[in-house]
Coordinates of C-alpha atoms and ligand atoms in Angstrom, one line a residue:
M583 CA 10.8 -9.6 -8.4
K584 CA 12.4 -6.5 -6.8
R585 CA 15.3 -6.8 -4.8
R586 CA 15.5 -3.5 -3.7
S587 CA 14.3 -3.9 0.0
L588 CA 17.2 -6.3 0.6
L589 CA 19.4 -3.3 0.1
L590 CA 17.9 -2.4 3.9
A591 CA 18.9 -6.1 5.2
G592 CA 21.5 -4.4 7.7
A593 CA 19.0 -3.7 9.8
F594 CA 18.6 -7.3 10.7
S595 CA 22.2 -8.7 11.4
G596 CA 23.4 -11.8 9.9
L597 CA 20.5 -12.3 7.6
A598 CA 21.8 -12.2 4.2
A599 CA 22.4 -15.8 3.4
A600 CA 18.9 -16.5 4.0
T601 CA 18.1 -15.1 0.9
S602 CA 19.9 -17.3 -1.3
S603 CA 17.5 -20.1 -2.0
C604 CA 16.2 -19.2 -5.5
S605 CA 17.9 -21.3 -7.7
S606 CA 15.4 -23.2 -9.4
E607 CA 12.3 -21.2 -9.5
W608 CA 9.0 -22.3 -11.1
E609 CA 8.6 -20.4 -14.3
G610 CA 5.1 -20.8 -15.3
P611 CA 2.8 -18.1 -16.0
K612 CA 2.3 -14.9 -13.3
S613 CA -1.2 -15.6 -12.9
S614 CA -3.3 -14.7 -16.3
A615 CA -4.4 -17.9 -17.1
F616 CA -7.5 -17.9 -14.5
S617 CA -8.2 -21.5 -15.4
N618 CA -8.3 -22.9 -12.0
R619 CA -12.0 -22.3 -10.0
L620 CA -11.6 -20.4 -7.0
R621 CA -11.7 -22.5 -3.8
I622 CA -13.9 -21.5 -1.3
P623 CA -13.1 -22.6 2.3
P624 CA -15.7 -24.8 3.8
L625 CA -17.9 -23.8 6.4
A626 CA -16.8 -25.6 10.0
E627 CA -19.8 -27.4 11.4
P628 CA -20.3 -26.7 14.9
E629 CA -20.9 -29.8 17.2
P630 CA -23.8 -28.8 19.6
A631 CA -23.2 -29.0 23.1
A632 CA -25.7 -29.6 26.0
D633 CA -25.4 -25.7 27.3
G634 CA -25.9 -24.5 23.9
A635 CA -22.6 -23.6 22.9
K636 CA -21.0 -24.0 19.5
Q637 CA -18.2 -26.4 19.4
F638 CA -15.7 -26.5 16.7
S639 CA -12.7 -28.7 16.1
L640 CA -9.6 -27.4 14.4
D641 CA -6.9 -29.7 13.9
L642 CA -3.6 -28.1 12.5
L643 CA -2.0 -30.6 10.2
A644 CA 1.4 -30.7 8.4
G645 CA 2.1 -32.6 5.6
G646 CA -0.6 -31.6 3.2
R647 CA -0.3 -32.1 -0.5
A648 CA -1.8 -29.5 -2.5
E649 CA -2.2 -29.1 -6.2
I650 CA -1.6 -25.5 -6.3
L651 CA 0.3 -25.4 -9.6
P652 CA -0.9 -27.2 -12.9
G653 CA 0.4 -31.0 -12.5
L654 CA 2.6 -30.2 -9.2
T655 CA 2.2 -31.3 -5.7
T656 CA 3.0 -28.6 -2.9
R657 CA 3.7 -30.0 0.5
T658 CA 1.5 -27.5 2.8
W659 CA 0.0 -27.2 6.4
G660 CA -3.5 -26.7 7.0
I661 CA -6.2 -26.7 9.6
N662 CA -8.7 -29.5 8.8
G663 CA -7.2 -29.9 5.5
P664 CA -4.5 -29.7 3.0
Y665 CA -3.8 -25.6 2.9
L666 CA -5.7 -22.7 4.9
G667 CA -8.6 -23.8 7.5
P668 CA -12.5 -23.8 7.5
T669 CA -14.2 -20.6 7.6
V670 CA -15.9 -20.6 11.1
R671 CA -19.2 -18.7 11.5
V672 CA -20.9 -17.6 14.5
N673 CA -23.2 -15.2 15.7
R674 CA -23.3 -12.3 18.3
G675 CA -23.9 -13.6 21.6
D676 CA -22.9 -17.3 21.1
R677 CA -21.1 -19.1 23.1
V678 CA -17.9 -20.8 21.2
R679 CA -16.1 -23.6 22.4
M680 CA -12.8 -24.5 20.4
A681 CA -10.8 -27.8 20.4
V682 CA -7.4 -27.0 18.8
T683 CA -5.3 -30.0 18.3
N684 CA -1.7 -29.3 17.3
R685 CA -0.6 -32.3 14.8
L686 CA 2.3 -30.4 13.6
G687 CA 5.4 -32.0 15.0
E688 CA 6.4 -28.9 16.6
V689 CA 5.0 -26.3 19.1
T690 CA 2.5 -23.6 17.8
T691 CA -0.4 -21.3 19.2
L692 CA -3.5 -20.3 17.5
H693 CA -4.6 -16.6 17.9
W694 CA -8.1 -15.2 17.1
H695 CA -7.3 -12.4 15.4
G696 CA -10.1 -9.4 15.8
M697 CA -11.6 -11.2 18.7
R698 CA -12.6 -9.5 22.0
L699 CA -11.9 -12.3 24.7
P700 CA -10.1 -12.9 27.9
A701 CA -6.3 -12.8 27.1
R702 CA -5.8 -16.6 28.3
M703 CA -8.1 -17.4 25.5
D704 CA -6.3 -15.2 23.0
G705 CA -3.8 -17.5 21.7
G706 CA -1.0 -15.4 21.8
P707 CA 2.8 -16.3 22.3
H708 CA 1.7 -17.7 26.0
Q709 CA -0.8 -20.1 25.0
T710 CA 1.3 -22.7 23.6
I711 CA -0.1 -25.8 22.1
E712 CA 2.7 -28.8 22.6
P713 CA 2.6 -31.3 19.6
G714 CA -0.2 -33.9 20.5
A715 CA -2.1 -31.5 22.5
T716 CA -5.4 -30.3 22.1
W717 CA -6.0 -26.7 23.6
R718 CA -9.6 -25.9 24.8
P719 CA -10.6 -22.0 24.6
E720 CA -14.1 -20.8 25.3
W721 CA -15.6 -17.6 25.2
T722 CA -18.7 -15.7 24.2
I723 CA -18.9 -13.5 21.1
E724 CA -19.6 -10.5 22.7
Q725 CA -18.9 -7.8 19.9
P726 CA -20.4 -6.4 16.4
A727 CA -20.6 -8.4 13.3
A728 CA -16.9 -8.7 11.5
T729 CA -14.7 -10.4 9.5
T730 CA -11.9 -12.0 12.0
W731 CA -9.2 -14.8 11.4
F732 CA -7.5 -17.0 13.1
H733 CA -3.5 -18.1 12.8
P734 CA -0.8 -19.1 14.7
H735 CA 1.4 -16.9 17.0
L736 CA 4.2 -18.4 18.6
H737 CA 7.1 -15.9 19.0
G738 CA 9.7 -16.6 16.3
T739 CA 7.7 -18.8 14.2
T740 CA 4.7 -17.1 13.2
A741 CA 5.8 -16.1 9.6
M742 CA 6.7 -19.4 8.8
H743 CA 3.7 -21.2 10.2
V744 CA 1.4 -18.9 8.6
Y745 CA 3.1 -19.1 5.1
R746 CA 3.0 -22.9 5.1
G747 CA -0.8 -22.3 5.4
L748 CA -2.2 -21.9 8.8
A749 CA -4.8 -19.5 8.8
G750 CA -8.6 -19.3 8.4
L751 CA -11.7 -17.2 8.6
L752 CA -14.0 -16.3 11.7
L753 CA -16.9 -14.6 10.7
I754 CA -19.4 -13.1 13.2
D755 CA -22.7 -12.4 12.1
D756 CA -25.3 -10.0 14.0
P757 CA -28.9 -11.6 13.6
D758 CA -30.1 -8.2 14.0
G759 CA -28.0 -6.4 11.6
P760 CA -28.8 -4.9 8.3
A761 CA -29.7 -6.9 5.3
L762 CA -26.4 -7.4 3.3
P763 CA -25.4 -10.1 0.9
S764 CA -24.6 -13.3 3.2
T765 CA -25.1 -16.7 1.6
Y766 CA -21.7 -18.4 2.2
G767 CA -20.1 -19.1 -0.9
V768 CA -23.0 -17.6 -3.3
D769 CA -22.9 -13.7 -2.8
D770 CA -20.8 -13.7 0.3
L771 CA -17.2 -14.8 -0.5
P772 CA -14.1 -14.5 1.3
L773 CA -11.0 -13.8 -0.8
I774 CA -7.8 -14.6 1.3
I775 CA -4.9 -13.0 -0.7
Q776 CA -1.4 -14.3 -0.1
D777 CA 2.0 -14.0 -2.1
K778 CA 4.2 -17.0 -2.3
R779 CA 7.2 -18.0 -4.2
F780 CA 7.5 -21.9 -5.9
G781 CA 10.4 -23.8 -6.7
A782 CA 10.5 -25.7 -9.8
D783 CA 9.2 -28.9 -8.4
G784 CA 6.1 -26.6 -7.0
A785 CA 7.6 -26.7 -3.2
L786 CA 6.8 -23.5 -1.4
N787 CA 10.0 -21.6 -1.3
T788 CA 10.8 -20.3 2.2
G789 CA 14.1 -18.4 1.4
D790 CA 12.9 -15.0 2.8
V791 CA 10.6 -16.1 5.4
D792 CA 13.0 -15.7 8.2
G793 CA 15.2 -12.9 6.3
G794 CA 15.5 -9.7 4.6
T795 CA 14.1 -6.3 5.8
F796 CA 10.3 -7.0 5.4
G797 CA 10.8 -11.1 5.4
F798 CA 9.2 -13.0 2.4
L799 CA 7.6 -11.3 -0.7
G800 CA 6.5 -13.5 -3.4
N801 CA 5.9 -13.2 -7.1
R802 CA 2.8 -15.4 -7.4
I803 CA -0.6 -14.7 -5.8
L804 CA -3.1 -17.3 -4.0
V805 CA -6.6 -16.5 -3.2
N806 CA -8.2 -18.9 -0.9
G807 CA -5.2 -21.2 -2.0
T808 CA -6.0 -20.7 -5.7
F809 CA -3.6 -20.0 -8.1
G810 CA -4.9 -18.1 -11.1
P811 CA -8.3 -18.3 -10.1
F812 CA -11.7 -17.5 -11.5
L813 CA -15.2 -17.4 -10.0
E814 CA -18.7 -17.6 -11.6
V815 CA -20.9 -14.6 -10.2
R816 CA -24.6 -15.6 -9.9
S817 CA -26.0 -12.8 -8.4
E818 CA -25.9 -8.9 -9.1
L819 CA -24.4 -7.9 -6.0
V820 CA -21.5 -9.7 -4.3
R821 CA -20.0 -9.4 -1.1
F822 CA -16.4 -10.0 -0.8
R823 CA -14.6 -10.4 2.3
L824 CA -11.0 -9.4 1.8
L825 CA -8.1 -10.9 4.1
N826 CA -4.5 -10.0 3.6
A827 CA -3.2 -12.9 5.1
S828 CA 0.4 -12.4 3.4
N829 CA 3.7 -12.3 5.5
A830 CA 4.4 -8.7 4.4
R831 CA 3.0 -7.3 1.1
V832 CA 0.4 -4.5 0.9
Y833 CA -2.3 -4.8 -2.0
R834 CA -4.5 -2.0 -3.5
V835 CA -7.4 -3.9 -4.6
G836 CA -9.5 -2.9 -7.4
F837 CA -10.8 -3.5 -10.9
A838 CA -9.1 -3.5 -14.1
D839 CA -11.7 -1.8 -15.8
G840 CA -11.8 1.1 -13.0
R841 CA -15.2 0.3 -11.7
R842 CA -16.5 1.3 -8.4
F843 CA -17.6 -0.6 -5.6
Q844 CA -18.4 -0.4 -2.2
V845 CA -16.8 -0.8 0.9
I846 CA -19.0 -1.7 4.1
A847 CA -16.7 -3.0 6.8
T848 CA -13.2 -2.4 7.9
D849 CA -11.3 -5.1 10.4
A850 CA -13.5 -4.9 13.3
G851 CA -16.9 -3.9 11.9
L852 CA -19.6 -2.2 9.8
L853 CA -19.2 1.2 8.4
E854 CA -22.1 3.7 9.4
R855 CA -23.0 3.6 5.6
P856 CA -21.3 2.5 2.4
V857 CA -18.3 4.4 0.8
T858 CA -17.8 4.1 -2.7
V859 CA -14.0 3.4 -3.7
E860 CA -12.2 2.6 -6.8
R861 CA -9.4 1.1 -4.8
V862 CA -8.9 -0.1 -1.5
K863 CA -5.1 -0.7 0.3
I864 CA -5.0 -3.7 2.4
S865 CA -1.8 -4.6 4.8
P866 CA -1.1 -7.6 6.2
G867 CA -3.6 -8.7 8.8
E868 CA -6.5 -6.0 7.6
R869 CA -9.8 -7.3 6.2
V870 CA -12.1 -5.0 4.2
E871 CA -15.6 -6.0 3.3
I872 CA -16.5 -5.0 -0.2
V873 CA -19.7 -5.3 -2.4
V874 CA -19.5 -5.1 -6.2
R875 CA -22.4 -5.2 -8.7
F876 CA -22.1 -7.2 -11.6
T877 CA -24.4 -7.3 -15.0
A878 CA -25.0 -10.5 -16.7
G879 CA -22.6 -11.9 -18.9
E880 CA -19.7 -9.6 -18.3
E881 CA -16.2 -10.4 -17.1
A882 CA -14.2 -8.3 -14.6
V883 CA -10.9 -8.7 -13.3
L884 CA -9.7 -8.1 -9.7
D885 CA -6.3 -7.1 -9.3
S886 CA -3.9 -5.0 -7.0
R887 CA -2.3 -1.8 -8.3
G888 CA 1.2 -0.8 -7.2
E889 CA 1.2 2.6 -4.9
D890 CA 2.5 5.7 -6.8
P891 CA 6.5 4.9 -7.0
K892 CA 7.3 8.4 -5.5
R893 CA 5.4 7.5 -2.2
A894 CA 5.5 3.8 -2.5
N895 CA 7.3 2.0 0.5
D896 CA 8.7 -1.5 -1.0
I897 CA 6.0 -3.7 0.2
E898 CA 3.5 -1.8 -1.9
E899 CA 4.9 -1.2 -5.4
E900 CA 4.1 -4.2 -7.6
D901 CA 1.2 -5.3 -9.6
F902 CA -0.7 -8.3 -9.6
T903 CA -3.9 -9.9 -11.1
L904 CA -5.9 -11.5 -8.7
L905 CA -9.2 -13.0 -9.4
K906 CA -11.3 -13.3 -12.9
L907 CA -14.9 -12.9 -12.2
V908 CA -17.5 -14.4 -14.7
A909 CA -21.0 -13.1 -14.5
A910 CA -23.7 -15.8 -15.6
G911 CA -26.1 -15.0 -18.3
A912 CA -28.7 -14.3 -15.9
L913 CA -28.2 -13.2 -12.4
A914 CA -30.5 -13.5 -9.5
E915 CA -31.7 -10.0 -8.4
S916 CA -30.4 -8.6 -5.1
A917 CA -31.8 -6.5 -2.7
P918 CA -30.4 -3.1 -2.7
L919 CA -27.8 -2.2 -0.3
P920 CA -28.8 -0.3 2.9
D921 CA -28.1 3.2 3.2
E922 CA -27.4 2.7 6.9
L923 CA -25.4 -0.2 7.7
G924 CA -25.7 0.3 11.3
G925 CA -21.9 1.0 12.1
V926 CA -21.5 3.2 15.1
P927 CA -19.8 6.7 14.2
A928 CA -16.5 7.2 15.6
E929 CA -16.7 9.1 18.8
P930 CA -13.7 11.7 19.6
P931 CA -11.7 10.4 22.4
P932 CA -13.2 11.7 26.0
T933 CA -10.9 14.7 26.9
G934 CA -7.9 13.9 29.2
A935 CA -7.6 10.6 27.2
R936 CA -4.4 9.0 28.3
R937 CA -1.9 9.3 25.6
R938 CA 0.8 6.4 24.7
R939 CA 3.3 6.9 22.2
F940 CA 5.1 4.1 20.3
V941 CA 8.5 4.7 18.5
L942 CA 8.9 2.2 15.7
T943 CA 12.6 1.5 14.5
G944 CA 13.8 -1.4 12.4
S945 CA 12.4 -3.8 14.5
E946 CA 11.6 -2.4 18.0
I947 CA 9.0 -0.4 19.5
N948 CA 10.3 2.2 22.2
G949 CA 13.7 0.6 21.8
N950 CA 12.7 -2.6 23.1
D951 CA 12.4 -6.1 21.5
M952 CA 9.7 -8.5 22.7
D953 CA 10.1 -10.1 26.2
M954 CA 7.6 -12.4 26.9
T955 CA 8.3 -11.9 30.4
R956 CA 8.0 -8.1 30.4
I957 CA 4.8 -6.4 30.7
D958 CA 5.1 -3.2 28.7
E959 CA 2.0 -1.2 29.4
V960 CA -0.9 -1.3 31.9
V961 CA -4.1 0.0 30.8
P962 CA -7.3 0.2 33.2
A963 CA -10.6 -2.0 32.1
G964 CA -12.8 0.1 29.7
A965 CA -9.9 2.8 28.9
H966 CA -10.6 5.2 25.9
E967 CA -6.7 5.9 24.9
I968 CA -5.0 7.5 22.1
W969 CA -1.9 5.3 21.3
E970 CA 0.7 7.7 18.9
L971 CA 2.8 5.6 16.4
D972 CA 5.7 7.3 15.6
N973 CA 7.5 5.3 12.7
T974 CA 11.2 6.6 12.3
T975 CA 12.0 3.9 9.4
Y976 CA 10.5 2.0 6.7
A977 CA 7.0 0.8 6.5
H978 CA 5.3 -1.1 9.3
N979 CA 1.8 -2.0 10.5
F980 CA 0.4 -1.9 13.9
H981 CA -2.1 -4.6 15.3
I982 CA -3.5 -4.1 18.9
H983 CA -5.3 -7.5 20.3
E984 CA -8.8 -7.4 21.8
A985 CA -9.1 -3.4 21.2
P986 CA -10.8 -2.0 18.4
F987 CA -9.5 1.4 17.3
R988 CA -10.6 4.3 15.0
I989 CA -7.3 5.8 12.8
L990 CA -7.6 9.4 14.2
D991 CA -5.0 10.7 11.6
I992 CA -2.2 10.0 9.4
N993 CA 0.5 12.6 9.3
G994 CA -2.0 14.7 10.9
T995 CA -4.5 14.2 8.2
P996 CA -7.7 12.1 8.5
P997 CA -7.5 8.7 7.1
P998 CA -9.8 8.0 3.5
A999 CA -13.5 7.6 4.3
Y1000 CA -13.3 3.8 3.8
Q1001 CA -10.7 3.6 6.7
R1002 CA -12.8 5.4 9.4
G1003 CA -14.5 2.3 10.4
P1004 CA -13.7 0.3 13.2
K1005 CA -10.1 -1.5 13.1
D1006 CA -7.7 -3.5 14.6
T1007 CA -4.8 -3.3 12.3
V1008 CA -3.4 -0.5 10.3
F1009 CA -0.7 0.4 7.9
I1010 CA 1.9 2.7 8.7
P1011 CA 3.9 4.2 5.8
K1012 CA 7.7 4.7 6.1
N1013 CA 8.4 7.8 8.5
A1014 CA 4.6 8.6 9.1
K1015 CA 3.0 9.5 12.5
V1016 CA -0.3 7.6 13.2
R1017 CA -2.6 8.5 15.9
L1018 CA -5.2 5.9 16.8
A1019 CA -8.2 5.9 19.3
A1020 CA -8.9 2.7 20.8
T1021 CA -11.4 1.2 23.3
F1022 CA -10.0 -1.5 25.7
G1023 CA -11.9 -4.4 27.0
T1024 CA -12.9 -5.2 30.4
H1025 CA -11.4 -8.8 30.7
I1026 CA -9.3 -8.1 33.7
D1027 CA -6.3 -10.3 34.1
P1028 CA -3.0 -9.0 35.5
L1029 CA -0.9 -12.0 34.7
S1030 CA -2.2 -12.5 30.9
P1031 CA -0.8 -10.2 28.5
Y1032 CA -2.3 -9.3 25.3
M1033 CA -0.1 -8.3 22.4
Y1034 CA 0.4 -5.1 20.1
H1035 CA 2.6 -5.5 17.2
C1036 CA 3.8 -5.0 13.5
H1037 CA 2.0 -7.4 11.4
I1038 CA 4.6 -7.9 9.1
L1039 CA 5.3 -11.2 10.1
R1040 CA 9.3 -10.9 9.7
H1041 CA 9.1 -8.1 11.8
E1042 CA 6.8 -9.7 14.5
D1043 CA 9.0 -12.6 14.9
K1044 CA 12.4 -10.4 14.9
G1045 CA 10.7 -8.9 18.3
M1046 CA 8.6 -6.0 17.3
V1047 CA 5.9 -7.0 19.8
G1048 CA 4.6 -5.3 23.1
Q1049 CA 2.6 -6.7 25.9
F1050 CA 0.1 -5.2 27.8
V1051 CA -2.5 -6.3 30.6
V1052 CA -5.8 -5.0 31.3
V1053 CA -6.2 -4.2 35.0
R1054 CA -9.2 -2.9 37.3
P1055 CA -9.1 0.5 37.0
G1056 CA -6.9 2.2 40.1
T1057 CA -4.4 -1.0 40.4
E1058 CA -2.2 0.2 37.7
N1059 CA 0.5 1.0 39.9
Q1060 CA 0.1 -2.3 41.9
V1061 CA 0.5 -4.5 39.0
S1062 CA 3.8 -6.6 38.6
R1063 CA 5.7 -5.2 35.3
K1064 CA 7.2 -8.7 35.5
L1065 CA 5.7 -12.2 34.8
P1066 CA 7.2 -15.1 36.2
Q1067 CA 10.0 -17.0 34.3
G1068 CA 8.4 -20.0 31.9
H1069 CA 5.0 -18.8 32.8
H1070 CA 2.5 -20.5 30.4
Q1071 CA -1.1 -20.9 30.5
H1072 CA -3.0 -23.6 28.4
Ligands
LIG69 CU1 -2.9 -11.6 13.5 CU2 -1.2 -10.6 17.2 O1 -2.0 -11.0 15.2
LIG70 CU1 -4.7 -10.3 16.7
LIG71 CU1 7.0 -3.7 10.8

């Protein structure tokens, strides 16, 4: 793998030693074999509650044994299973009740990335779950159909907990939405993309997870925890929900044969209409839903192509193959994709919308490291604001909890059409200026902050995180900017 990024390691003091553990790497094929059937995370079964809520139990487990590489056992973490989690599927309007039990033997949290909900249910670094404890958040799904996900968010250990295998999908359906391929595991398939490195014995190499400029950059790709995967396609149209659950890598996903496909949704929901593309870029934490047409009997390879080296950032320059698709000899007919997907057009931010500026440096935002007791921003409920991200260094990305946004422009230019949908995470190339128009929620709580941060997990752990509270409009100046020490909500 390329080690150029390590030359920048001076930005993080004292981390050079963390990169030395690559003595006996697994030397098997990069991925070209495609000999393993793609694993589809099982759907979580809700337990019905008397009040109609859907209850889900999620057990965070250490000590999983997964056969990821041929003939070798990899020790992993997972949720209700050895590696990754089940897929939770709910409807808009549902009341959802979670029981998250921490069986890891160390403290963690579980954050609902992309979910609109009260801050104390958000699973950020304040909602710690002690070993052996069960955390029971509940909320009502009050947002459009989307592919969201969940993962730990403990300050300082997010990268390691996600890398070991704690992540899963939470799909929101809208019963009044457009007719789209939606039979899970058949024509509606999650593709959770992650990079790893393995030791000769099959162990996950955790060497760079807590080190280097970008943290971990792997040389083997897993999709849904499967190495070298293939998938049998049985219908003409297949919807893939891409999630980049990697620690740092950025992928440019498309097909080796250059075929075009349609983007139907970004992080926070459906586009207005499908957008035809050849590649989509997806940085850590982002989701893109695509629909691909297949013809009977064909094979196609989904891959990731590095960005043009002249403008590539260190985390987006390598090529990988992801998944071989093998179409059956006869494919089930699919209804054509609707012209209108029901996504709401982007509205220009109202005149006089408040602007906030965030200067991104090596691992700081506006010159600050994360401080769990400091409220960085106070936002009136329901506000429409323009957030300007001014990156003065190498690549980052930026995620805002609870507040979906649109990308207004990147270095003054509107984003490509497929990135104009509702989002919650955005890639920020080196030295770029990105402007977002964000819509904030209405769950008022001046004592419980939401996070905004770089989703390159090493940067997040290093402190590239800020906190904001949502307050009753007009009370912004009465709100304390300091949280009581050791203030935790369970
Ligand atoms: Cu996916 Cu604050 O995180
Ligand atoms: Cu999030
Ligand atoms: Cu970053």
